[in-house]
Coordinates of C-alpha atoms in Angstrom, one line a residue:
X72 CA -37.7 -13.7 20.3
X73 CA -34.0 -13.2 20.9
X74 CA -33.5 -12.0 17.2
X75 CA -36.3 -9.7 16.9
X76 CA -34.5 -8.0 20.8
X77 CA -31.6 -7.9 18.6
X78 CA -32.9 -6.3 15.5
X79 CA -34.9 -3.9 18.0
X80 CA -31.9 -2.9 19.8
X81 CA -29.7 -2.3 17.1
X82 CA -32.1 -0.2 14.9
X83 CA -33.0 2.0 18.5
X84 CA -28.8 2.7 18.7
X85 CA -28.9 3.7 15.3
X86 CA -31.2 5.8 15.6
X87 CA -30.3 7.2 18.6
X88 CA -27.1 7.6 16.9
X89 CA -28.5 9.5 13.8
X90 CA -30.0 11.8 16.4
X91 CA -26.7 12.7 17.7
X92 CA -25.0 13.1 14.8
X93 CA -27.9 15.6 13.4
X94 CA -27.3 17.5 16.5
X95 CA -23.6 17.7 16.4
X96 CA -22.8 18.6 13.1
X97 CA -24.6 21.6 13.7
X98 CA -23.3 22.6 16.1
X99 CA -21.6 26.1 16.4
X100 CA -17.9 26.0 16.5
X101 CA -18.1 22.0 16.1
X102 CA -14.9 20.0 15.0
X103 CA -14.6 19.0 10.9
X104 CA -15.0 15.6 11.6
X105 CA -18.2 16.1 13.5
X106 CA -19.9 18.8 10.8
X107 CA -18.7 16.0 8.7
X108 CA -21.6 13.4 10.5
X109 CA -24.5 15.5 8.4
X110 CA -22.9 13.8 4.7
X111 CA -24.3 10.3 6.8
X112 CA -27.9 11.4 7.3
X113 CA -29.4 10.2 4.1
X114 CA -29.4 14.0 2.8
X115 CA -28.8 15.2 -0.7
X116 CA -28.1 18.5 -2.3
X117 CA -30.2 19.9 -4.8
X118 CA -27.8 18.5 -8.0
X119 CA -27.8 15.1 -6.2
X120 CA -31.2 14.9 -5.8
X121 CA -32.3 15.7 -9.3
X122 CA -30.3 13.0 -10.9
X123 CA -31.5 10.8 -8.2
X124 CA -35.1 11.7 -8.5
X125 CA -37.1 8.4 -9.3
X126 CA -34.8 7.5 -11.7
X127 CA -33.8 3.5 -12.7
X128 CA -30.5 3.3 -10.8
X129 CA -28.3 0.2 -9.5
X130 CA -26.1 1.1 -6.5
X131 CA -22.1 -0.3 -5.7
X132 CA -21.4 0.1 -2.1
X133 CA -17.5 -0.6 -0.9
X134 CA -16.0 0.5 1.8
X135 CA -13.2 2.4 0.9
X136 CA -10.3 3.0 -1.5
X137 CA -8.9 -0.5 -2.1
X138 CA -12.3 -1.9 -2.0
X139 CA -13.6 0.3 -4.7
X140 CA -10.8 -0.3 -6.9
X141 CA -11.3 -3.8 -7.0
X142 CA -15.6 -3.3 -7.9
X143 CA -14.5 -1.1 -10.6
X144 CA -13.7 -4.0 -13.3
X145 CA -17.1 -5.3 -12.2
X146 CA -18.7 -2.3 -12.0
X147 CA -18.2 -1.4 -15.8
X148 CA -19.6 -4.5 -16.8
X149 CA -23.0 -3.7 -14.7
X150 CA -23.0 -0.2 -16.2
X151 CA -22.9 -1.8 -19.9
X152 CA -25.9 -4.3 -18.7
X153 CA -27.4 -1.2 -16.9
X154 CA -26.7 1.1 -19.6
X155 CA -29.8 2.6 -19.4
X156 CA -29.6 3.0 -15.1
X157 CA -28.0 6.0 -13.0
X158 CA -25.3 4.2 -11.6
X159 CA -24.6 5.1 -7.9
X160 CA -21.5 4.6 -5.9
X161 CA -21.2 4.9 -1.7
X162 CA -18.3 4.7 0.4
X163 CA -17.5 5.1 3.8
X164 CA -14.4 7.4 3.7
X165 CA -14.0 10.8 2.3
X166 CA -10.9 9.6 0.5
X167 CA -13.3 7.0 -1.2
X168 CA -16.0 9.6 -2.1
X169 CA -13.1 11.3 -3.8
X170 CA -12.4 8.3 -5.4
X171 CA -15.9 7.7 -6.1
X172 CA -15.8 10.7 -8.1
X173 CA -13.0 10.6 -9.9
X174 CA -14.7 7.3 -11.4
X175 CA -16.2 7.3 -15.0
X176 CA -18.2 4.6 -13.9
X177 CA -20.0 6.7 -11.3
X178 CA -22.8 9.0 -12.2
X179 CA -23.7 10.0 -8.4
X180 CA -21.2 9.4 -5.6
X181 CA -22.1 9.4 -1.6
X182 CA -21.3 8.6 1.9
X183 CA -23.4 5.3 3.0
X184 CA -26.2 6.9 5.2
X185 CA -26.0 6.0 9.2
X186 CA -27.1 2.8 9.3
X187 CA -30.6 4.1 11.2
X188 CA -34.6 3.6 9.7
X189 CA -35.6 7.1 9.7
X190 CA -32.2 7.7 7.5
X191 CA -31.9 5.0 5.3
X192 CA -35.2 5.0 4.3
X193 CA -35.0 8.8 3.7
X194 CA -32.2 8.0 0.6
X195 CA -34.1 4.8 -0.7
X196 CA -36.9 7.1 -1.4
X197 CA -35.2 9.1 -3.6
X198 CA -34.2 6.0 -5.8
X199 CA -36.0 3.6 -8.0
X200 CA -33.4 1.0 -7.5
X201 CA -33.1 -2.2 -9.5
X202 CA -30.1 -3.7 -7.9
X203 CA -27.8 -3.0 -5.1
X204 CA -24.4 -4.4 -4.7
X205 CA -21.9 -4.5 -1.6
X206 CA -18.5 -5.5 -1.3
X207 CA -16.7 -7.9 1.1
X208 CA -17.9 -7.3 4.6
X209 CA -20.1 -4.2 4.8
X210 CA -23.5 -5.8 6.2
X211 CA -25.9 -3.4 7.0
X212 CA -28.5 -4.7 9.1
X213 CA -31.0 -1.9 8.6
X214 CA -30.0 -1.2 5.1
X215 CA -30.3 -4.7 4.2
X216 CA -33.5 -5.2 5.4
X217 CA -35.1 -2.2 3.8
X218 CA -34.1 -3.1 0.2
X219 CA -36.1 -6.5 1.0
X220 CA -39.0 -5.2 1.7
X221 CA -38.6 -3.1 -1.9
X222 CA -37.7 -6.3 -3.3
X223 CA -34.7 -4.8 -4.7
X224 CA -32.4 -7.9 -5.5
X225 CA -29.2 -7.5 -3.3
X226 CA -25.9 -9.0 -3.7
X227 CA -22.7 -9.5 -1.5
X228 CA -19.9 -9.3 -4.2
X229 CA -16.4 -10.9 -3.4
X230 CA -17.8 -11.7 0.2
X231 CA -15.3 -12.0 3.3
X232 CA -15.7 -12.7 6.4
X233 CA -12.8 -12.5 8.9
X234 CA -12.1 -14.7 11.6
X235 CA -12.8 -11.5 14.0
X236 CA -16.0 -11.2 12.8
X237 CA -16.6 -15.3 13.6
X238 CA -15.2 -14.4 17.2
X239 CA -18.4 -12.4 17.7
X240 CA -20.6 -14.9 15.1
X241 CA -23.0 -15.8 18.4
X242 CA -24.1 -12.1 18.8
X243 CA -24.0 -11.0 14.9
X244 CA -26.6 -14.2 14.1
X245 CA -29.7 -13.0 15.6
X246 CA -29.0 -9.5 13.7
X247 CA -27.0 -10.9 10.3
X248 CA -29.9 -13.6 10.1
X249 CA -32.4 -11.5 9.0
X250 CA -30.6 -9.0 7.2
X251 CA -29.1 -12.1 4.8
X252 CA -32.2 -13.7 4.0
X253 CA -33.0 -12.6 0.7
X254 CA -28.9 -11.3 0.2
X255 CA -27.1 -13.5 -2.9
X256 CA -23.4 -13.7 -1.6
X257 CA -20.9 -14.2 -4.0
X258 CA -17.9 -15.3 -1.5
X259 CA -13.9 -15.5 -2.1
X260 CA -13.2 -18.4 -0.8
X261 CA -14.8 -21.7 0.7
X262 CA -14.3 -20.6 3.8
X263 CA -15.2 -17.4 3.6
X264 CA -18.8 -18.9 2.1
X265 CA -19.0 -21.5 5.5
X266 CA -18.7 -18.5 7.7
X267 CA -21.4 -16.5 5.7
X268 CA -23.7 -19.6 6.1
X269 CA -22.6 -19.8 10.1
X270 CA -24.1 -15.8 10.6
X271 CA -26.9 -16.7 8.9
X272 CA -27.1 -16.5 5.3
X273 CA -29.3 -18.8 3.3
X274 CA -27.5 -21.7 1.7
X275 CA -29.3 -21.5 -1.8
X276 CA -28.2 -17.7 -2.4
X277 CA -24.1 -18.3 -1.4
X278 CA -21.8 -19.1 -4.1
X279 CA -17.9 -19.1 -4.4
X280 CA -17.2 -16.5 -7.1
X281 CA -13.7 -15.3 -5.7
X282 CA -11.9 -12.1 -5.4
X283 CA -12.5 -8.8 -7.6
X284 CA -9.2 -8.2 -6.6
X285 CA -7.5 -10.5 -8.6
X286 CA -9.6 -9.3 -11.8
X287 CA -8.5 -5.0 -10.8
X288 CA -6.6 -4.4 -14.1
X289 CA -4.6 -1.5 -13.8
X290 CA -5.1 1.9 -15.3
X291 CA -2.6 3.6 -17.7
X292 CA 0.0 5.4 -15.1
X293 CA -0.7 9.1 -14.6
X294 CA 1.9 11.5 -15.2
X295 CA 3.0 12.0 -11.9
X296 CA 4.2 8.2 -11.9
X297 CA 5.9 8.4 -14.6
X298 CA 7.6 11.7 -13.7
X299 CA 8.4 10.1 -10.3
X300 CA 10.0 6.9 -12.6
X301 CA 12.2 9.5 -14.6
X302 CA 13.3 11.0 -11.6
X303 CA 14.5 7.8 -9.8
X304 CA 16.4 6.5 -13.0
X305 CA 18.5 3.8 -11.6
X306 CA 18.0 4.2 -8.1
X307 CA 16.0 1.3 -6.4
X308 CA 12.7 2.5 -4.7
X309 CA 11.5 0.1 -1.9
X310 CA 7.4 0.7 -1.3
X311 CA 5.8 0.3 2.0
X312 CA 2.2 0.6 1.2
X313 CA -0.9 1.1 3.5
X314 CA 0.8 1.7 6.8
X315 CA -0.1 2.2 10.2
X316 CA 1.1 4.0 13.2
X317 CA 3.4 2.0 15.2
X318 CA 4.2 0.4 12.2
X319 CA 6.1 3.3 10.2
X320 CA 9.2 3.7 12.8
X321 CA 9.7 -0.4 12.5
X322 CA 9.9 0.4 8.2
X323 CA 11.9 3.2 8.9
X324 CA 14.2 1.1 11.0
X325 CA 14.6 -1.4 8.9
X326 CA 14.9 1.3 5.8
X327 CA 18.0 2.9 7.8
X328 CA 19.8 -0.6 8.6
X329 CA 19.9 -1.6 4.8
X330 CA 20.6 2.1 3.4
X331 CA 24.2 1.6 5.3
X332 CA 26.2 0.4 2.0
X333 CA 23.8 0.8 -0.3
X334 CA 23.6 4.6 -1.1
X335 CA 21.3 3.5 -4.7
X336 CA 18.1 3.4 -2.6
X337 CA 14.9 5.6 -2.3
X338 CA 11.4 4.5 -0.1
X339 CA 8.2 5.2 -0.9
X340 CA 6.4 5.8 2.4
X341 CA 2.3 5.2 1.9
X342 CA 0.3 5.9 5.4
X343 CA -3.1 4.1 5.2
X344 CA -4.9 7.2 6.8
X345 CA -4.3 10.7 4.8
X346 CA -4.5 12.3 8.5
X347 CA -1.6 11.2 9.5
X348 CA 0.8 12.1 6.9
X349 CA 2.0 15.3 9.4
X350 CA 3.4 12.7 11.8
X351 CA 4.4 10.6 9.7
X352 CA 6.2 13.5 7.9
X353 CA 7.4 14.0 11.6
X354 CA 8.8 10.5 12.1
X355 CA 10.7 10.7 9.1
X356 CA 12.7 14.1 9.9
X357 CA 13.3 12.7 13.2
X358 CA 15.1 9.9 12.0
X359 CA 17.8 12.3 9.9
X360 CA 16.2 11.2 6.3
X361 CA 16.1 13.5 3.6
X362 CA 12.0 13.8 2.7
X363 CA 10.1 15.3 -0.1
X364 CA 5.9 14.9 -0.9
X365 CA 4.5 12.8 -3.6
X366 CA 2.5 15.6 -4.3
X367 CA 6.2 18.0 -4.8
X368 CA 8.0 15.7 -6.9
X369 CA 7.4 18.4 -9.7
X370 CA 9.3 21.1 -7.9
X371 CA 12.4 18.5 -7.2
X372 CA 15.8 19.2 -9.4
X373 CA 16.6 16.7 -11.6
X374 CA 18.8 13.9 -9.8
X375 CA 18.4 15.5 -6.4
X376 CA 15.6 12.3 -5.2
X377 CA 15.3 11.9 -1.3
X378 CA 16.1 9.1 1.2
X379 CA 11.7 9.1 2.0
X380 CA 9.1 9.7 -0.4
X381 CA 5.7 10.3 1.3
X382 CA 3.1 9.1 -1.0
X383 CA 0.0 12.1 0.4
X384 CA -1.7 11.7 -2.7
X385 CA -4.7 8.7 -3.0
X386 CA -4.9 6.2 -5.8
X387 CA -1.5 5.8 -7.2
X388 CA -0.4 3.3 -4.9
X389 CA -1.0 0.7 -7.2
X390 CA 1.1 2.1 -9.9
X391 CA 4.2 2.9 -7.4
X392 CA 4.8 -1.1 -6.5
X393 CA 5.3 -1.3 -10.4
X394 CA 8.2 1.3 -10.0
X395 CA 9.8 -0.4 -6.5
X396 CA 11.6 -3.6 -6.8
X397 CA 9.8 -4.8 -3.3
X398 CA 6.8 -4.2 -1.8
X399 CA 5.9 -4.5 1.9
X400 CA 2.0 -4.4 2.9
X401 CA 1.0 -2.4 6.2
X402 CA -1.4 -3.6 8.7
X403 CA 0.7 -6.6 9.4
X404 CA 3.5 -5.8 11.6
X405 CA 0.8 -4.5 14.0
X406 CA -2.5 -6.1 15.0
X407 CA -5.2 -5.0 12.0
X408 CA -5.2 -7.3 9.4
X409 CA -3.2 -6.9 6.8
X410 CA -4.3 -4.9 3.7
X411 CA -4.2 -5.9 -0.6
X412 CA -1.4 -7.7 -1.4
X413 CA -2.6 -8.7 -4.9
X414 CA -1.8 -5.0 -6.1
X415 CA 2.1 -5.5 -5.4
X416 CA 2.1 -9.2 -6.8
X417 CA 0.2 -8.1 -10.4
X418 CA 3.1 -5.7 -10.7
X419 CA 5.4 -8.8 -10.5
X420 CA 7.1 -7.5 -7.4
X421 CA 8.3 -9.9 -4.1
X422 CA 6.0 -9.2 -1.0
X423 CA 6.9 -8.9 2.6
X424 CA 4.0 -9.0 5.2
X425 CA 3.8 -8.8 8.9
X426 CA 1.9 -11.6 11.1
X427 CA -1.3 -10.1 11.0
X428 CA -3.0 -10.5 8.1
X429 CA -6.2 -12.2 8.8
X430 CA -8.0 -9.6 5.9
X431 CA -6.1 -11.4 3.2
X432 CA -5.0 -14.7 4.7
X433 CA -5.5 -16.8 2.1
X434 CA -3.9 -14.9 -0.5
X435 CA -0.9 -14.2 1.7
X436 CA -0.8 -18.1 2.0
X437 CA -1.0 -18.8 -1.4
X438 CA 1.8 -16.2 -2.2
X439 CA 4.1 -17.7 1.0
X440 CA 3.6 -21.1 -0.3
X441 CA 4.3 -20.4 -4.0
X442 CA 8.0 -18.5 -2.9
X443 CA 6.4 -15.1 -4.2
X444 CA 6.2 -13.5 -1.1
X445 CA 7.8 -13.6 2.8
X446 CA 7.0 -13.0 6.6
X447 CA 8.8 -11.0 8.8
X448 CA 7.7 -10.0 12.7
X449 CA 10.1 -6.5 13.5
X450 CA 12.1 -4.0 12.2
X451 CA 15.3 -6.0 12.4
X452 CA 13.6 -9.3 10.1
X453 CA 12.6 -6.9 8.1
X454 CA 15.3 -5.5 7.3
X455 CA 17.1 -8.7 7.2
X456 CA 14.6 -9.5 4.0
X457 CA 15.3 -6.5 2.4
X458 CA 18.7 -6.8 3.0
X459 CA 18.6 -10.6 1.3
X460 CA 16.4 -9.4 -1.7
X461 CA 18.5 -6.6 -2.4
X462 CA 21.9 -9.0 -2.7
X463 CA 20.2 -11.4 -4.6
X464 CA 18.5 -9.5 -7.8
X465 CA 18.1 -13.2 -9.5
X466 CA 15.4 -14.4 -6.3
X467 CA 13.8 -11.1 -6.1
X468 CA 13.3 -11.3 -9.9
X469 CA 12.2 -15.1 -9.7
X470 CA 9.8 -13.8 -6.4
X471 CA 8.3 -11.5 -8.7
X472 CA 7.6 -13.6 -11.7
X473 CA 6.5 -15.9 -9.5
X474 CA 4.0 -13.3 -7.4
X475 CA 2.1 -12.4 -10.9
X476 CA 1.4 -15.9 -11.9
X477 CA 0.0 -16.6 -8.6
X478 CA -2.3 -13.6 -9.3
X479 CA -3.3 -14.4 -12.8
X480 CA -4.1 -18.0 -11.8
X481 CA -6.7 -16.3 -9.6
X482 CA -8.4 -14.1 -12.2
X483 CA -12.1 -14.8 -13.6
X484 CA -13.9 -13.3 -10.9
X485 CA -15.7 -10.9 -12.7
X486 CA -17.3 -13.5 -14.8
X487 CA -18.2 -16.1 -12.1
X488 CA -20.0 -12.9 -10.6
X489 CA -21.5 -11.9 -13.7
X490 CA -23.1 -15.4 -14.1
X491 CA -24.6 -15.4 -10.8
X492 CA -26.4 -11.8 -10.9
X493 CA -27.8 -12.8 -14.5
X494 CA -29.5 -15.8 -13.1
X495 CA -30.9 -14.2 -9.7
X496 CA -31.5 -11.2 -12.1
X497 CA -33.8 -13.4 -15.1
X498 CA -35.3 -15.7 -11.8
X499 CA -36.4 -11.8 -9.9
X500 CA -38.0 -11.0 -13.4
X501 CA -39.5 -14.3 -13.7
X502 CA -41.2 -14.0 -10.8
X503 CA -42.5 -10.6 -10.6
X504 CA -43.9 -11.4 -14.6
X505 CA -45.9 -14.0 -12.9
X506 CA -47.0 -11.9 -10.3

């Protein structure tokens, strides 16, 4: 009784929700981000539609940037076992769609409809889907549940589930219950696969199959990377990656109490959220640094490298730890969770990390514990570990090698997951075969 209030209530705020979004976005005069709300209503343009039309397809979901770049090792192994299938790809965030496209792997990229009936089941129509896949947390109540009744096999790949989704675990049950039922989760860690069964999930379909992450090989470096490594030469580039706000001015902080007597040094500045580069741009002029754009670096003279970088440009993140000699990871200093810290410890670089990092705690743990990476709580520890690494090129170098061991010991994901969709795959044809 109590799940099927839940289930009710939830579709009835979706939908209600779906409504308002149909009405805003056309709105006259109505702001970006609300004529944005239409690209989440399950509706496709004409292209889109034709290569969708009733064609074989298997669908990736993942959330955003970092998550999608971790799918994409297994993602090209699904489209050489669906070579035949129109691969689709859905994100949350336009810089993800953009992603998305860029993709080879991707045939069709979209925004993840509005998790409402009347929209949902408006895309699954256009589909003749074989498989759908999801990354890490994105459950999808509705979504979920209409892909069951299709009978379209459905798989959580490199599951997680935070502890802040556990805080809420007594209200998500009645409504993750359902949804999970006929969901194969392929979970990171143990833990991660005892908090999956506690919302819900059915003990027979939940494996531990690891992180993608750890299997993300990196591309070849575009040329902007490697014109931004020409142009540093010897200079030592510090990388903050995936910042937040409140979290920049303690990096800057730190960034200004360890340039003092050490003129050699340059930092790469990566906001998390593309809008608020302007601010950040803002920050960084107020504090006296010399700034140019990642997306400038061409129109720089030779030699003349800034104090700040500001990395505006998504998807070389990855390839800029390789060029810093440390890394720190945003979303720790302040309260959101951390972001990936395997990206900076495959490029064999030390990692600093704030308190929070619940999103990635045990890999953060396993990089503490194995001297490959440190914690720090403010601008003034911070920059006391910077200040430490800097003096002591032997550690940070020892840090390093130490951070890309720790990630290759945790590679072989892609294959644990591989083994697990073959066999639910061969059992779903099995089945239907015998009708």
């Amino acid at each position: 009784m109590i799940e099927r209030l839940a289930v009710g209530a939830y579709r009835g705020g979706m939908a209600a929700a779906a409504a308002a979004a149909g009405l805003a976005s056309r709105l006259p005069g109505a702001p970006a981000r609300w004529q944005a709300l239409g690209a989440r209503l399950g509706r496709l343009g004409d292209h889109e539609r034709a290569l969708a039309s009733g064609a074989p397809a298997v669908w990736l979901h993942a959330a955003s940037v970092g998550e999608l770049n971790a799918a994409r090792p297994l993602l090209r192994r699904l489209r050489e076992r669906f070579a035949e299938r129109l691969c689709v790809v859905s994100t949350l965030t336009r810089t993800g769609l953009e992603l998305a496209r860029q993709s080879p792997e991707a045939q069709l990229a979209l925004l993840l409809p509005l998790d409402a009936p009347g929209t949902v089941r408006r895309l699954l129509a256009l589909f003749q889907l074989e498989a759908f896949f999801f990354t890490e947390t994105e459950i999808w109540p509705t979504l979920l549940a209409e892909l069951a009744a299709r009978g379209v096999p459905t798989f959580m790949v490199s599951g997680r589930v935070g502890p802040g989704t556990m805080r809420h675990a007594r209200w998500l049950r009645p409504l993750y219950r359902q949804a999970l039922t006929c969901v194969d989760c392929c979970m990171q860690s143990e833990e991660d696969a005892r908090r999956i069964l506690a919302l819900g999930a059915d003990p027979r379909r939940v494996q531990v199959a690891g992180s993608l992450k750890f299997d993300a090989a990196a591309a070849e470096p575009p040329p902007d990377v490697l014109r931004l490594a020409a142009a540093l030469g010897t200079r030592r580039m510090i990388v903050a990656g995936s910042t937040h706000a409140g979290e920049d001015e303690m990096v800057l902080e730190a960034f200004r109490r360890v340039l003092a007597g050490r003129a050699d040094l340059t930092l790469l500045l990566a906001p998390r959220h593309p809008e608020r580069l302007a601010a950040v741009a803002d920050l960084v002029r107020a504090g006296g640094f010399s700034l140019a754009r990642y997306s400038e670096l061409a129109t720089l003279e030779e030699g003349r490298v800034p104090a700040v970088i500001l990395l505006d440009v998504v998807g070389p993140l990855a390839h800029c730890y390789a060029l810093g000699v440390i890394a720190f990871v945003g979303g720790s200093l302040v309260p959101v969770g951390g972001h990936n810290v395997i990206e900076p410890a495959r490029a064999g670089r030390p990692v600093l990390v704030g308190p929070h990092t619940e999103h990635a705690a045990d890999t953060v743990e396993r990089l503490v514990a194995g001297g490959a990476a440190l914690r720090v709580g403010s601008a003034e520890s911070l920059a006391w570990a910077l200040a430490g690494l800097l003096d002591e090129p032997v550690r940070m170098a020892d840090m390093g090698r130490r951070a890309r061991a720790l990630v290759e010991g945790g590679q072989g994901a892609v294959e644990r997951h591989l083994k697990i969709i073959a066999a639910r795959l061969s059992m779903t044809r099995f089945a239907r075969a015998a009708g």
